[in-house]
GROMACS .gro file of C-alpha atoms in nm:
model
  319
    1MET     CA    1  14.034   5.702   6.493
    2GLY     CA    2  13.932   5.450   6.761
    3GLU     CA    3  13.593   5.316   6.800
    4GLU     CA    4  13.384   5.428   7.092
    5PRO     CA    5  13.361   5.188   7.400
    6GLU     CA    6  13.072   4.953   7.365
    7ASP     CA    7  12.962   5.009   7.733
    8ARG     CA    8  12.923   5.373   7.683
    9PRO     CA    9  12.553   5.462   7.822
   10ALA     CA   10  12.312   5.576   7.543
   11ALA     CA   11  12.160   5.908   7.563
   12PRO     CA   12  11.802   5.905   7.691
   13GLY     CA   13  11.534   5.931   7.437
   14PRO     CA   14  11.229   6.182   7.468
   15SER     CA   15  11.025   5.884   7.583
   16ALA     CA   16  11.276   5.762   7.843
   17GLY     CA   17  11.094   5.662   8.162
   18PRO     CA   18  10.729   5.700   8.256
   19ALA     CA   19  10.809   6.033   8.423
   20GLY     CA   20  10.804   6.233   8.098
   21SER     CA   21  10.475   6.050   7.938
   22PRO     CA   22  10.238   6.270   7.790
   23LYS     CA   23   9.950   6.121   7.984
   24GLN     CA   24  10.081   6.193   8.326
   25ASP     CA   25  10.174   6.553   8.208
   26ALA     CA   26   9.810   6.583   8.089
   27THR     CA   27   9.677   6.456   8.428
   28PHE     CA   28   9.894   6.691   8.621
   29SER     CA   29   9.778   6.987   8.408
   30GLY     CA   30   9.416   6.897   8.473
   31LEU     CA   31   9.469   6.878   8.830
   32ALA     CA   32   9.655   7.217   8.842
   33LEU     CA   33   9.358   7.351   8.633
   34ALA     CA   34   9.107   7.201   8.855
   35ALA     CA   35   9.260   7.351   9.176
   36SER     CA   36   9.291   7.691   9.012
   37LEU     CA   37   8.929   7.697   8.933
   38VAL     CA   38   8.814   7.572   9.277
   39ILE     CA   39   9.020   7.873   9.419
   40LEU     CA   40   8.842   8.124   9.174
   41VAL     CA   41   8.504   7.961   9.256
   42VAL     CA   42   8.543   7.995   9.640
   43LEU     CA   43   8.672   8.357   9.599
   44ALA     CA   44   8.367   8.424   9.391
   45GLY     CA   45   8.151   8.278   9.633
   46VAL     CA   46   8.283   8.476   9.931
   47ALA     CA   47   8.254   8.793   9.708
   48LEU     CA   48   7.895   8.709   9.611
   49PHE     CA   49   7.793   8.637   9.996
   50LEU     CA   50   7.950   8.950  10.112
   51CYS     CA   51   7.771   9.165   9.850
   52LEU     CA   52   7.447   9.013   9.917
   53GLN     CA   53   7.456   9.038  10.275
   54ALA     CA   54   7.596   9.412  10.259
   55TRP     CA   55   7.335   9.509  10.028
   56PRO     CA   56   7.062   9.627  10.277
   57VAL     CA   57   7.332   9.871  10.400
   58VAL     CA   58   7.321  10.054  10.065
   59GLY     CA   59   7.090  10.354  10.081
   60ALA     CA   60   6.973  10.261  10.441
   61PRO     CA   61   6.891  10.586  10.668
   62ALA     CA   62   7.192  10.739  10.861
   63ASP     CA   63   7.020  10.692  11.203
   64GLU     CA   64   7.021  10.310  11.151
   65PHE     CA   65   7.382  10.278  11.152
   66TYR     CA   66   7.592  10.219  11.460
   67GLY     CA   67   7.674  10.588  11.586
   68GLY     CA   68   7.400  10.705  11.381
   69GLU     CA   69   7.602  10.913  11.130
   70GLY     CA   70   7.583  10.686  10.827
   71PHE     CA   71   7.815  10.379  10.709
   72LEU     CA   72   8.084  10.606  10.580
   73SER     CA   73   8.137  10.785  10.905
   74TYR     CA   74   8.125  10.437  11.081
   75ILE     CA   75   8.366  10.253  10.851
   76TRP     CA   76   8.649  10.530  10.784
   77PRO     CA   77   8.785  10.510  11.132
   78LEU     CA   78   8.804  10.132  11.113
   79VAL     CA   79   8.988  10.169  10.788
   80ALA     CA   80   9.217  10.423  10.914
   81GLY     CA   81   9.310  10.225  11.206
   82THR     CA   82   9.358   9.895  10.998
   83LEU     CA   83   9.593  10.095  10.759
   84ILE     CA   84   9.781  10.267  11.038
   85ALA     CA   85   9.843   9.940  11.234
   86ALA     CA   86   9.940   9.762  10.893
   87ALA     CA   87  10.176  10.050  10.798
   88ILE     CA   88  10.373  10.065  11.127
   89ALA     CA   89  10.399   9.676  11.131
   90LEU     CA   90  10.569   9.687  10.801
   91VAL     CA   91  10.802   9.982  10.890
   92ILE     CA   92  10.913   9.753  11.183
   93ALA     CA   93  10.933   9.429  11.023
   94THR     CA   94  11.067   9.502  10.678
   95PRO     CA   95  11.416   9.618  10.769
   96ILE     CA   96  11.456   9.368  11.053
   97GLY     CA   97  11.326   9.075  10.842
   98VAL     CA   98  11.545   9.161  10.524
   99GLY     CA   99  11.840   9.215  10.742
  100VAL     CA  100  11.801   8.889  10.946
  101ALA     CA  101  11.767   8.711  10.598
  102LEU     CA  102  12.068   8.850  10.461
  103TYR     CA  103  12.256   8.768  10.758
  104ILE     CA  104  12.148   8.417  10.758
  105SER     CA  105  12.217   8.360  10.379
  106HIS     CA  106  12.551   8.549  10.344
  107TYR     CA  107  12.708   8.638  10.680
  108ALA     CA  108  12.633   8.374  10.935
  109PRO     CA  109  12.848   8.071  10.974
  110ARG     CA  110  12.659   7.763  10.861
  111ARG     CA  111  12.640   7.619  11.203
  112LEU     CA  112  12.468   7.921  11.299
  113ALA     CA  113  12.261   8.004  11.026
  114LYS     CA  114  12.062   7.671  11.016
  115PRO     CA  115  11.953   7.723  11.380
  116VAL     CA  116  11.847   8.072  11.345
  117GLY     CA  117  11.652   7.977  11.033
  118TYR     CA  118  11.482   7.706  11.224
  119VAL     CA  119  11.390   7.961  11.492
  120ILE     CA  120  11.242   8.188  11.234
  121ASP     CA  121  11.027   7.931  11.086
  122LEU     CA  122  10.916   7.823  11.428
  123LEU     CA  123  10.784   8.185  11.506
  124ALA     CA  124  10.566   8.154  11.189
  125ALA     CA  125  10.395   7.844  11.347
  126ILE     CA  126  10.298   8.002  11.661
  127PRO     CA  127   9.914   8.088  11.664
  128SER     CA  128   9.823   8.469  11.647
  129ILE     CA  129   9.627   8.432  11.968
  130ILE     CA  130   9.944   8.359  12.153
  131PHE     CA  131  10.101   8.669  12.021
  132GLY     CA  132   9.778   8.883  12.141
  133ALA     CA  133   9.798   8.733  12.474
  134TRP     CA  134  10.177   8.822  12.504
  135GLY     CA  135  10.113   9.171  12.374
  136ALA     CA  136   9.832   9.253  12.616
  137SER     CA  137   9.987   9.099  12.927
  138VAL     CA  138  10.343   9.153  12.875
  139LEU     CA  139  10.438   9.391  12.622
  140ALA     CA  140  10.171   9.673  12.702
  141PRO     CA  141  10.238   9.730  13.068
  142ARG     CA  142  10.609   9.753  12.982
  143VAL     CA  143  10.571  10.029  12.718
  144VAL     CA  144  10.389  10.244  12.950
  145PRO     CA  145  10.698  10.442  13.063
  146LEU     CA  146  10.802  10.478  12.706
  147TYR     CA  147  10.470  10.624  12.597
  148ASP     CA  148  10.466  10.868  12.887
  149TRP     CA  149  10.812  10.994  12.767
  150LEU     CA  150  10.684  11.026  12.411
  151ALA     CA  151  10.406  11.242  12.544
  152GLN     CA  152  10.637  11.458  12.750
  153TYR     CA  153  10.890  11.536  12.491
  154LEU     CA  154  10.737  11.478  12.152
  155GLY     CA  155  10.391  11.541  12.244
  156PHE     CA  156  10.387  11.843  12.012
  157LEU     CA  157  10.345  11.590  11.731
  158PRO     CA  158  10.001  11.487  11.691
  159ILE     CA  159  10.083  11.114  11.664
  160PHE     CA  160  10.247  11.142  12.011
  161ALA     CA  161  10.013  11.377  12.177
  162GLY     CA  162   9.908  11.280  12.546
  163PRO     CA  163   9.793  11.184  12.775
  164ALA     CA  164   9.937  10.853  12.722
  165SER     CA  165   9.762  10.537  12.791
  166ALA     CA  166   9.776  10.385  13.135
  167THR     CA  167   9.754  10.045  13.008
  168GLY     CA  168   9.961  10.056  12.699
  169LYS     CA  169   9.692   9.903  12.491
  170THR     CA  170   9.735  10.133  12.200
  171ILE     CA  171   9.739  10.111  11.822
  172LEU     CA  172  10.116  10.142  11.846
  173THR     CA  173  10.141   9.833  12.057
  174ALA     CA  174   9.912   9.646  11.837
  175SER     CA  175  10.141   9.750  11.557
  176VAL     CA  176  10.440   9.608  11.732
  177VAL     CA  177  10.282   9.285  11.785
  178LEU     CA  178  10.166   9.268  11.411
  179GLY     CA  179  10.536   9.345  11.317
  180ILE     CA  180  10.654   9.063  11.531
  181MET     CA  181  10.389   8.823  11.361
  182ILE     CA  182  10.484   8.898  10.986
  183LEU     CA  183  10.849   8.913  11.048
  184PRO     CA  184  10.888   8.537  10.991
  185ILE     CA  185  10.713   8.572  10.671
  186ILE     CA  186  10.933   8.836  10.528
  187THR     CA  187  11.248   8.670  10.667
  188SER     CA  188  11.174   8.340  10.537
  189MET     CA  189  11.086   8.437  10.177
  190SER     CA  190  11.371   8.680  10.164
  191ARG     CA  191  11.611   8.425  10.264
  192GLU     CA  192  11.499   8.184  10.014
  193ILE     CA  193  11.533   8.443   9.748
  194PHE     CA  194  11.892   8.550   9.862
  195GLN     CA  195  12.003   8.200   9.847
  196GLN     CA  196  11.890   8.167   9.499
  197THR     CA  197  12.104   8.433   9.358
  198PRO     CA  198  12.350   8.306   9.082
  199VAL     CA  199  12.689   8.225   9.245
  200LEU     CA  200  12.879   8.317   8.936
  201GLN     CA  201  12.761   8.670   8.974
  202GLN     CA  202  12.864   8.682   9.330
  203GLU     CA  203  13.204   8.555   9.269
  204ALA     CA  204  13.265   8.771   8.979
  205ALA     CA  205  13.174   9.079   9.201
  206LEU     CA  206  13.412   8.957   9.448
  207GLY     CA  207  13.677   8.885   9.193
  208LEU     CA  208  13.674   9.228   9.064
  209GLY     CA  209  13.763   9.359   9.411
  210ALA     CA  210  13.430   9.437   9.574
  211THR     CA  211  13.355   9.402   9.944
  212ARG     CA  212  13.085   9.165  10.045
  213TRP     CA  213  12.870   9.455  10.112
  214GLU     CA  214  12.904   9.599   9.776
  215MET     CA  215  12.873   9.242   9.620
  216VAL     CA  216  12.537   9.231   9.806
  217ARG     CA  217  12.430   9.564   9.688
  218MET     CA  218  12.541   9.491   9.328
  219THR     CA  219  12.418   9.135   9.282
  220VAL     CA  220  12.192   9.005   9.568
  221PHE     CA  221  11.942   9.303   9.599
  222PRO     CA  222  11.875   9.355   9.229
  223PHE     CA  223  11.832   8.984   9.183
  224ALA     CA  224  11.590   8.960   9.492
  225ARG     CA  225  11.428   9.293   9.463
  226ALA     CA  226  11.098   9.133   9.306
  227GLY     CA  227  11.106   8.853   9.578
  228ILE     CA  228  11.133   9.122   9.874
  229ILE     CA  229  10.828   9.321   9.756
  230SER     CA  230  10.633   8.991   9.728
  231SER     CA  231  10.743   8.895  10.085
  232VAL     CA  232  10.659   9.253  10.205
  233MET     CA  233  10.319   9.231  10.026
  234LEU     CA  234  10.245   8.899  10.177
  235GLY     CA  235  10.318   9.026  10.527
  236LEU     CA  236  10.098   9.326  10.458
  237GLY     CA  237   9.815   9.104  10.380
  238ARG     CA  238   9.861   8.919  10.702
  239ALA     CA  239   9.867   9.248  10.894
  240LEU     CA  240   9.552   9.376  10.749
  241GLY     CA  241   9.331   9.087  10.804
  242GLU     CA  242   9.487   8.985  11.164
  243THR     CA  243   9.206   8.936  11.399
  244MET     CA  244   9.255   8.796  11.753
  245ALA     CA  245   9.604   8.938  11.829
  246VAL     CA  246   9.479   9.290  11.763
  247THR     CA  247   9.149   9.220  11.937
  248LEU     CA  248   9.330   9.124  12.262
  249VAL     CA  249   9.574   9.416  12.252
  250LEU     CA  250   9.359   9.706  12.176
  251SER     CA  251   9.125   9.863  12.433
  252GLY     CA  252   8.888   9.990  12.148
  253GLY     CA  253   8.731  10.336  12.137
  254PRO     CA  254   8.692  10.610  11.864
  255PHE     CA  255   8.952  10.692  11.607
  256ASN     CA  256   9.222  10.898  11.760
  257PRO     CA  257   9.525  11.056  11.573
  258SER     CA  258   9.762  10.987  11.860
  259LEU     CA  259   9.915  10.635  11.848
  260ILE     CA  260   9.982  10.635  12.225
  261GLN     CA  261   9.636  10.704  12.349
  262SER     CA  262   9.341  10.464  12.395
  263GLY     CA  263   9.113  10.434  12.085
  264ASN     CA  264   9.134  10.331  11.719
  265GLN     CA  265   8.986   9.986  11.607
  266THR     CA  266   9.062   9.778  11.307
  267VAL     CA  267   8.809   9.639  11.074
  268ALA     CA  268   8.885   9.264  11.157
  269SER     CA  269   8.874   9.343  11.536
  270GLU     CA  270   8.557   9.527  11.523
  271ILE     CA  271   8.375   9.247  11.355
  272ALA     CA  272   8.530   8.984  11.590
  273LEU     CA  273   8.414   9.199  11.895
  274ASN     CA  274   8.062   9.275  11.786
  275PHE     CA  275   7.960   8.991  11.544
  276PRO     CA  276   7.879   8.716  11.807
  277GLU     CA  277   7.590   8.944  11.930
  278ALA     CA  278   7.482   9.093  11.623
  279TYR     CA  279   7.162   9.047  11.441
  280GLY     CA  280   6.941   9.213  11.181
  281PHE     CA  281   7.056   9.527  11.030
  282ARG     CA  282   7.364   9.544  11.266
  283MET     CA  283   7.500   9.199  11.126
  284ASN     CA  284   7.449   9.345  10.770
  285GLU     CA  285   7.654   9.651  10.888
  286LEU     CA  286   7.937   9.434  11.005
  287ILE     CA  287   7.941   9.216  10.690
  288ALA     CA  288   7.962   9.527  10.477
  289ALA     CA  289   8.265   9.617  10.691
  290GLY     CA  290   8.410   9.290  10.606
  291LEU     CA  291   8.339   9.359  10.239
  292VAL     CA  292   8.547   9.673  10.258
  293LEU     CA  293   8.828   9.482  10.423
  294PHE     CA  294   8.806   9.211  10.115
  295LEU     CA  295   8.818   9.504   9.878
  296ILE     CA  296   9.125   9.654  10.040
  297THR     CA  297   9.307   9.326  10.068
  298LEU     CA  298   9.238   9.258   9.707
  299VAL     CA  299   9.349   9.595   9.571
  300VAL     CA  300   9.663   9.557   9.774
  301ASN     CA  301   9.747   9.207   9.622
  302MET     CA  302   9.675   9.334   9.263
  303LEU     CA  303   9.907   9.646   9.313
  304ALA     CA  304  10.166   9.402   9.456
  305ARG     CA  305  10.132   9.173   9.151
  306LEU     CA  306  10.173   9.464   8.925
  307ILE     CA  307  10.483   9.603   9.119
  308VAL     CA  308  10.651   9.266   9.103
  309ASN     CA  309  10.572   9.206   8.738
  310ARG     CA  310  10.716   9.546   8.658
  311TYR     CA  311  11.030   9.460   8.844
  312LYS     CA  312  11.058   9.122   8.669
  313GLU     CA  313  11.029   9.305   8.331
  314PHE     CA  314  11.295   9.566   8.440
  315SER     CA  315  11.531   9.317   8.558
  316GLY     CA  316  11.489   9.110   8.248
  317ALA     CA  317  11.558   9.404   8.025
  318ASN     CA  318  11.871   9.505   8.211
  319SER     CA  319  12.010   9.134   8.214
   0.00000   0.00000   0.00000
């Protein structure tokens, strides 16, 4: 048996280098804990402010509210418009975002994947007011013929009942703008998750004779399911709280079940349009509407976390 070479590097010990020192670990842990506490304190402060300012609305006579029919009659059309716009935006953005992310990560040539990825990331940096201005001045007039066609041939459906809006400023137009806005979020997060799929699993599927699409279905989608849900829920949160883009596109008005008629408003746009001139009880009413939106967003995020954790447990049990 020969002796080992003298110049063989020694294995690093547990205290090799300052990067793993207990003091730095404790410092980083303390900073992370402090940041978490700051977020919780700020969130609690916002919730406390909304509750205190909205308290005068509780038990107030119905004739003091906007419209004179009570807070519930005032808020439910706004909540309905908010949920409708966010749901349509998700229906538009989710399949496109996941498809584009899959193309970038598994199908596109490298020389094409990077520029497309850069463009998607650039869309996320565009201010929302730019999307709103584009939707109001460019998109809305061009969808009027489509709305007329929908009213003529699909008008028997309540969601496409006519007469169609002559300006195109409807909840459906606002939903399309929201879908474009949340598209970069879903695409970017899904792309990152797709690229983290274990290469050995993909190569094993291909080695067993699977096509590329079969490999994606068997390995990529199961691995990325929780990440896709997280990206969709993050986009939903952006759609629920969007203000300026929806405010510029919608023409406003009472709740209307038709998506191609004028009317419908969201909670965020209602607050943005009326808050500058509000005072007294009207301001408390708008803050109460903001509290409702805060609770909706909180519930959506909690449900998203539960769904993601459940899928993670399911994936871990099957792995």
